[in-house]
Amino acid sequence: MRLTIVGCTGSMAGPESAASSYLLEADDTDGRTWRLLLDCGSGAFGPLQTLVDPTTIDAVGVTHMHPDHFADLCGLYVYLRYHPTVGTASRPCERPLEVRGPEGAGSKVAVTFGLDEGENLDCMAFSGWDGAPWHVGPMRVEAFRVEHPVEAYALRVTGPSEADPSREVTFVYSGDTDECDGIVEAARDADLLLVEAAFVEGRDEPRGIHLTGVRAGRVATRAGARSVVLTHLQPWTEPAVVLAEARTTYEGPLDLARPLAVHTV
Ligand SMILES: [Zn+2]
Ligand SMILES: [Zn+2]
């Protein structure tokens, strides 16, 4: 699997990066590339277009319904619907884009787009994280409930190793969460854990919202994660501070998410 950071700034788009969005790609045994977009936050649809043709995205997984994780689904919708040559405005939508998210996600995106409550975006098919594994080509996605002020999930994706496709590897994305059993369970033995570290120890006191570098590192250690990338740093946060925090609680390979960086799993 290949992970490309589309956007990684926490809580809003930042001066150098869009908000949360991650493109996960995997090739099946026939050589067909499957594309799963994880979150599509504020500003993310811009850089996404530099990476792939948006119509080739097979599915979108949304961790929770905060705008820094879903707002640019509206831009993606307009593209799929009204693009003059590939849009569905002038012809029936043959295959709606599959979007999985928390309960009521479809309605929230529709209302954000300006539709009335109960109306649907007609070229997207929304469904909830129902507990059953979700298959996107060779990738299997499992959602784990985590601790955040709204219904939120960490996503655990199992799929073919990029180096040795006969081997299964695991990529885990925390979404937004504070330290809880759900994120540790999701991240168990992950080959790569992409984990938020929005808060800074001693500066951000509220609990039940975000991890700090210290807590993200501790989650990774408790879970036995084999490598870690820290993400969702807020635009006013010094990245070196968060990295140093995580270093005190996690001894394995550790990096910071950077826009458009590619990580193979
Ligand atoms: Zn967020
Ligand atoms: Zn959030």
XYZ file of C-alpha atoms in Angstrom, residues 1-88:
88
model
C 0.000 0.000 0.000
C 1.095 3.537 -0.676
C 0.061 6.438 1.508
C 0.194 9.978 0.127
C -0.371 12.881 2.488
C -2.883 15.141 0.719
C -3.273 17.460 3.700
C -2.115 17.204 7.293
C -2.646 20.514 9.123
C -4.770 20.120 12.225
C -8.218 21.616 12.717
C -8.135 23.840 9.587
C -6.155 24.343 6.416
C -2.758 25.859 7.199
C -0.408 28.140 5.242
C 1.513 25.177 3.865
C -0.993 22.337 3.869
C -4.659 21.521 3.538
C -6.490 19.976 6.467
C -6.668 16.203 6.965
C -6.810 14.007 3.886
C -4.805 10.912 3.006
C -4.772 8.882 -0.186
C -4.183 5.167 0.245
C -3.520 3.132 -2.894
C -3.041 -0.594 -3.405
C -2.680 -2.761 -6.500
C -4.676 -5.964 -6.829
C -3.307 -9.171 -8.357
C -4.483 -8.048 -11.821
C -2.424 -4.861 -11.498
C -5.444 -2.579 -11.077
C -4.768 0.279 -8.648
C -7.446 0.867 -6.013
C -7.732 4.306 -4.441
C -9.189 4.899 -1.011
C -9.327 8.476 0.242
C -9.301 8.807 4.022
C -10.970 12.081 5.043
C -11.332 15.072 2.732
C -10.908 18.108 4.969
C -10.833 21.832 4.270
C -8.631 22.682 1.305
C -7.807 19.061 0.457
C -9.528 18.921 -2.912
C -6.932 21.346 -4.337
C -3.803 19.209 -3.818
C -5.799 16.030 -4.431
C -6.212 17.113 -8.059
C -2.432 17.346 -8.424
C -2.147 13.699 -7.357
C -4.933 11.823 -9.136
C -7.868 12.199 -11.456
C -10.655 12.581 -8.855
C -12.946 10.312 -10.885
C -10.530 7.409 -10.270
C -11.093 7.436 -6.509
C -12.892 4.206 -5.633
C -14.101 5.050 -2.155
C -13.857 7.572 0.664
C -13.685 6.761 4.376
C -14.557 9.607 6.745
C -13.436 9.379 10.363
C -15.790 12.008 11.776
C -17.860 14.982 10.776
C -15.664 17.930 11.662
C -15.040 20.281 8.702
C -11.286 19.735 8.767
C -12.061 16.098 7.879
C -15.040 16.309 5.524
C -15.608 19.864 4.155
C -13.992 19.286 0.754
C -16.306 16.381 -0.006
C -18.447 19.275 -1.274
C -15.751 20.198 -3.819
C -15.342 16.560 -4.819
C -19.115 16.338 -5.287
C -19.226 19.383 -7.587
C -16.383 17.936 -9.658
C -18.069 14.540 -10.036
C -21.423 16.126 -10.819
C -20.623 19.127 -13.000
C -17.273 18.524 -14.713
C -18.093 19.210 -18.395
C -16.799 15.907 -19.722
C -16.817 13.477 -16.806
C -19.565 15.002 -14.635
C -22.866 13.238 -14.168
